[in-house]
Amino acid sequence: MTKTITSDDNITSFLTNVGLITTNGPFGYNVMSCEWTHQISYDPPLIALAIRSHKATYQNIIATKVFGVNIASEQQNVLSATAGNRSAKNVDKIKMLEEMGIKFYKAENIDVLMVKDACLNAECKLIDTKDIGDHPLLIGQIVAFQEDHAKKPLIYHQGKYWKLGDNIPKPGEELLNKISKLNDKYQK
Ligand SMILES: Cc1cc2nc3c(=O)[nH]c(=O)nc-3n(C[C@H](O)[C@H](O)[C@H](O)COP(=O)(O)O)c2cc1C
């Protein structure tokens, strides 16, 4: 049944990647988990983050105008939970994670650390911000990236971590023919 939404409602149907957002600035080198990390343009190549303005990550990005997007791989759930449940305002997460065995390396074009063993590492320059809701949007243009297709992305859904499942095969010839006929029938 359709209901009128209130601020108490929690929509739980979405699933996302986890972006491990790396920054530098007033709170030092940092990493935080960001489920609202989305590619929003190929040309120019843009990524949007939705991050609350009181977070150290948001304030680092506003100060330096750069950030790293590291798309977490299946093996990085503990890293995601660790980076996403404490703030650089209180703890040096980079040192803490390094002691847990997580490896970082220096980005080539911007002064942030990048996360090793992620699916994607993208170095971004902030080009726009939009104060639209409780999570302001930060839009960055990718200036350099590397991808490891052997790694599978970690999935985040309903507050839990998941793995990619089986690929769903394409429909058979019979169904494809039927769809094609309907396509012809309903031409505008
Ligand atoms: C899996 C996961 C996803 C998260 N996604 C977001 C998000 O999209 N936006 C946001 O503002 N906070 C998000 N958080 C919460 C931040 O990661 C968390 O508040 C973190 O402590 C902020 O760190 P910082 O203050 O060092 O920047 C997420 C946390 C987890 C565990």
Tab-separated table of C-alpha atoms and ligand atoms in Angstrom:
chain	number	residue	atom	x	y	z
A	1	MET	CA	0.000	0.000	0.000
A	2	THR	CA	1.331	3.454	-0.916
A	3	LYS	CA	1.851	5.702	2.113
A	4	THR	CA	2.847	9.307	2.599
A	5	ILE	CA	6.535	9.391	3.484
A	6	THR	CA	7.784	10.950	6.741
A	7	SER	CA	11.317	11.530	8.014
A	8	ASP	CA	10.949	8.370	10.164
A	9	ASP	CA	10.598	6.155	7.084
A	10	ASN	CA	13.639	4.167	6.073
A	11	ILE	CA	13.662	2.989	2.464
A	12	THR	CA	15.551	-0.307	2.301
A	13	SER	CA	15.269	-1.457	-1.329
A	14	PHE	CA	18.418	0.176	-2.652
A	15	LEU	CA	21.736	-1.597	-2.849
A	16	THR	CA	25.023	0.173	-3.352
A	17	ASN	CA	28.766	-0.119	-3.614
A	18	VAL	CA	30.864	1.120	-0.737
A	19	GLY	CA	33.105	4.013	-1.740
A	20	LEU	CA	36.116	4.288	0.554
A	21	ILE	CA	36.634	8.042	0.325
A	22	THR	CA	40.176	9.175	1.007
A	23	THR	CA	40.988	12.786	1.842
A	24	ASN	CA	43.480	15.126	3.449
A	25	GLY	CA	43.011	18.521	5.089
A	26	PRO	CA	42.328	19.910	8.569
A	27	PHE	CA	41.774	16.379	9.913
A	28	GLY	CA	44.822	14.853	8.197
A	29	TYR	CA	44.918	11.855	5.882
A	30	ASN	CA	41.618	10.030	6.272
A	31	VAL	CA	39.323	7.347	4.898
A	32	MET	CA	35.554	7.029	5.376
A	33	SER	CA	32.921	4.670	3.989
A	34	CYS	CA	30.312	6.209	1.686
A	35	GLU	CA	27.465	4.118	0.303
A	36	TRP	CA	26.210	7.130	-1.639
A	37	THR	CA	29.040	7.125	-4.166
A	38	HIS	CA	27.757	7.240	-7.745
A	39	GLN	CA	29.148	7.730	-11.225
A	40	ILE	CA	26.938	10.404	-12.785
A	41	SER	CA	28.652	11.264	-16.116
A	42	TYR	CA	31.025	9.621	-18.625
A	43	ASP	CA	32.118	12.817	-20.340
A	44	PRO	CA	33.321	14.547	-18.309
A	45	PRO	CA	33.840	11.574	-15.953
A	46	LEU	CA	32.053	12.598	-12.752
A	47	ILE	CA	31.417	10.946	-9.394
A	48	ALA	CA	28.936	12.340	-6.852
A	49	LEU	CA	29.227	11.730	-3.112
A	50	ALA	CA	26.493	12.497	-0.584
A	51	ILE	CA	28.200	13.215	2.741
A	52	ARG	CA	26.907	14.962	5.843
A	53	SER	CA	28.607	18.306	6.396
A	54	HIS	CA	29.786	17.606	9.953
A	55	LYS	CA	31.951	14.661	8.828
A	56	ALA	CA	35.735	15.129	8.801
A	57	THR	CA	35.712	13.851	5.210
A	58	TYR	CA	33.325	16.569	4.035
A	59	GLN	CA	35.380	19.261	5.748
A	60	ASN	CA	38.658	17.883	4.354
A	61	ILE	CA	37.207	17.908	0.816
A	62	ILE	CA	35.874	21.461	1.116
A	63	ALA	CA	39.319	22.592	2.341
A	64	THR	CA	41.463	20.833	-0.306
A	65	LYS	CA	39.004	20.361	-3.240
A	66	VAL	CA	40.252	16.828	-3.930
A	67	PHE	CA	39.325	13.281	-2.884
A	68	GLY	CA	40.004	9.652	-3.718
A	69	VAL	CA	37.255	7.142	-4.502
A	70	ASN	CA	38.232	3.564	-3.773
A	71	ILE	CA	35.434	1.105	-4.540
A	72	ALA	CA	35.635	-1.599	-1.862
A	73	SER	CA	36.161	-5.186	-2.952
A	74	GLU	CA	34.512	-8.238	-1.375
A	75	GLN	CA	37.454	-8.698	0.998
A	76	GLN	CA	37.161	-5.162	2.397
A	77	ASN	CA	34.064	-5.420	4.605
A	78	VAL	CA	36.053	-5.053	7.838
A	79	LEU	CA	37.877	-2.052	6.398
A	80	SER	CA	34.512	-0.536	5.420
A	81	ALA	CA	33.020	-1.095	8.873
A	82	THR	CA	36.122	0.318	10.565
A	83	ALA	CA	36.348	3.439	8.361
A	84	GLY	CA	32.583	3.994	8.568
A	85	ASN	CA	32.122	3.828	12.328
A	86	ARG	CA	34.606	6.333	13.705
A	87	SER	CA	35.713	9.831	12.776
A	88	ALA	CA	39.066	11.377	11.935
A	89	LYS	CA	38.008	14.055	14.407
A	90	ASN	CA	38.838	11.559	17.189
A	91	VAL	CA	41.108	8.877	15.796
A	92	ASP	CA	43.827	8.415	13.170
A	93	LYS	CA	42.001	5.801	11.066
A	94	ILE	CA	44.869	5.466	8.586
A	95	LYS	CA	47.377	4.437	11.288
A	96	MET	CA	44.774	2.215	12.925
A	97	LEU	CA	43.963	0.456	9.641
A	98	GLU	CA	47.641	0.118	8.697
A	99	GLU	CA	48.164	-1.712	11.977
A	100	MET	CA	45.271	-3.992	10.953
A	101	GLY	CA	47.186	-4.847	7.758
A	102	ILE	CA	45.417	-2.495	5.314
A	103	LYS	CA	47.767	-0.997	2.739
A	104	PHE	CA	47.568	2.548	1.360
A	105	TYR	CA	49.621	4.237	-1.369
A	106	LYS	CA	50.053	7.863	-2.416
A	107	ALA	CA	47.850	9.132	-5.241
A	108	GLU	CA	49.805	10.442	-8.240
A	109	ASN	CA	47.891	13.665	-8.985
A	110	ILE	CA	46.414	14.754	-5.662
A	111	ASP	CA	47.659	14.724	-2.062
A	112	VAL	CA	45.583	11.853	-0.663
A	113	LEU	CA	46.253	8.201	0.117
A	114	MET	CA	44.550	5.523	-1.964
A	115	VAL	CA	43.402	2.098	-0.716
A	116	LYS	CA	45.230	-0.951	-2.092
A	117	ASP	CA	43.251	-3.985	-3.258
A	118	ALA	CA	40.091	-2.015	-4.099
A	119	CYS	CA	38.160	-2.665	-7.347
A	120	LEU	CA	38.603	0.915	-8.508
A	121	ASN	CA	40.898	3.733	-7.431
A	122	ALA	CA	39.872	7.111	-8.845
A	123	GLU	CA	41.629	10.406	-8.127
A	124	CYS	CA	39.059	13.221	-8.211
A	125	LYS	CA	39.050	17.004	-8.210
A	126	LEU	CA	36.008	18.714	-6.680
A	127	ILE	CA	34.138	20.681	-9.356
A	128	ASP	CA	30.805	21.431	-7.667
A	129	THR	CA	28.794	21.105	-4.466
A	130	LYS	CA	25.049	21.124	-3.950
A	131	ASP	CA	23.469	21.688	-0.571
A	132	ILE	CA	20.293	19.843	-1.393
A	133	GLY	CA	19.247	17.703	1.591
A	134	ASP	CA	20.728	16.382	4.823
A	135	HIS	CA	23.602	14.838	2.818
A	136	PRO	CA	25.151	17.606	0.654
A	137	LEU	CA	26.407	16.495	-2.761
A	138	LEU	CA	30.086	16.732	-3.624
A	139	ILE	CA	30.783	16.283	-7.328
A	140	GLY	CA	34.272	15.356	-8.437
A	141	GLN	CA	35.871	14.919	-11.843
A	142	ILE	CA	38.084	11.855	-12.218
A	143	VAL	CA	41.595	12.854	-13.295
A	144	ALA	CA	43.210	9.391	-13.111
A	145	PHE	CA	42.059	5.901	-12.247
A	146	GLN	CA	42.972	2.231	-12.133
A	147	GLU	CA	40.635	-0.745	-12.062
A	148	ASP	CA	41.185	-4.378	-11.065
A	149	HIS	CA	38.596	-6.495	-12.883
A	150	ALA	CA	39.733	-9.608	-11.017
A	151	LYS	CA	38.246	-8.121	-7.822
A	152	LYS	CA	34.520	-8.186	-7.186
A	153	PRO	CA	32.769	-5.190	-5.602
A	154	LEU	CA	31.452	-5.405	-2.059
A	155	ILE	CA	27.680	-4.880	-1.936
A	156	TYR	CA	25.896	-2.921	0.819
A	157	HIS	CA	22.188	-3.535	1.361
A	158	GLN	CA	19.926	-3.091	4.384
A	159	GLY	CA	22.916	-2.238	6.582
A	160	LYS	CA	24.741	-5.477	5.742
A	161	TYR	CA	27.500	-6.577	3.386
A	162	TRP	CA	26.822	-8.987	0.517
A	163	LYS	CA	28.598	-10.653	-2.390
A	164	LEU	CA	27.645	-10.591	-6.065
A	165	GLY	CA	25.626	-13.687	-6.920
A	166	ASP	CA	25.209	-15.612	-10.159
A	167	ASN	CA	24.802	-13.794	-13.444
A	168	ILE	CA	21.214	-13.910	-14.757
A	169	PRO	CA	21.274	-15.383	-18.294
A	170	LYS	CA	19.695	-13.446	-21.166
A	171	PRO	CA	16.179	-14.601	-22.188
A	172	GLY	CA	15.966	-17.377	-24.798
A	173	GLU	CA	15.325	-16.890	-28.515
A	174	GLU	CA	11.581	-17.536	-28.228
A	175	LEU	CA	11.060	-14.785	-25.659
A	176	LEU	CA	13.377	-12.395	-27.530
A	177	ASN	CA	11.324	-12.942	-30.707
A	178	LYS	CA	8.120	-12.247	-28.789
A	179	ILE	CA	9.577	-9.007	-27.380
A	180	SER	CA	10.739	-8.000	-30.851
A	181	LYS	CA	7.209	-8.551	-32.265
A	182	LEU	CA	5.686	-6.482	-29.445
A	183	ASN	CA	8.260	-3.784	-30.156
A	184	ASP	CA	7.105	-3.707	-33.787
A	185	LYS	CA	3.431	-3.769	-32.811
A	186	TYR	CA	3.749	-0.787	-30.483
A	187	GLN	CA	5.922	1.462	-32.666
A	188	LYS	CA	5.034	5.171	-32.268
B	1	LIG	C1	28.874	1.022	4.871
B	1	LIG	C2	28.756	2.468	5.315
B	1	LIG	C3	28.306	3.419	4.420
B	1	LIG	C4	28.216	4.770	4.786
B	1	LIG	N1	27.757	5.677	3.876
B	1	LIG	C5	27.719	6.998	4.204
B	1	LIG	C6	27.283	7.957	3.242
B	1	LIG	O1	26.927	7.639	2.103
B	1	LIG	N2	27.283	9.268	3.615
B	1	LIG	C7	27.665	9.685	4.871
B	1	LIG	O2	27.628	10.899	5.171
B	1	LIG	N3	28.056	8.778	5.820
B	1	LIG	C8	28.114	7.455	5.495
B	1	LIG	N4	28.547	6.532	6.407
B	1	LIG	C9	28.970	6.988	7.739
B	1	LIG	C10	30.422	7.537	7.743
B	1	LIG	O3	31.310	6.636	7.118
B	1	LIG	C11	30.840	7.741	9.209
B	1	LIG	O4	30.033	8.760	9.781
B	1	LIG	C12	32.307	8.065	9.418
B	1	LIG	O5	32.572	7.956	10.789
B	1	LIG	C13	32.709	9.460	8.946
B	1	LIG	O6	34.083	9.575	9.146
B	1	LIG	P1	34.869	10.962	9.134
B	1	LIG	O7	34.235	11.868	10.199
B	1	LIG	O8	36.279	10.573	9.479
B	1	LIG	O9	34.720	11.552	7.778
B	1	LIG	C14	28.600	5.180	6.087
B	1	LIG	C15	29.049	4.203	7.005
B	1	LIG	C16	29.137	2.861	6.609
B	1	LIG	C17	29.624	1.836	7.597
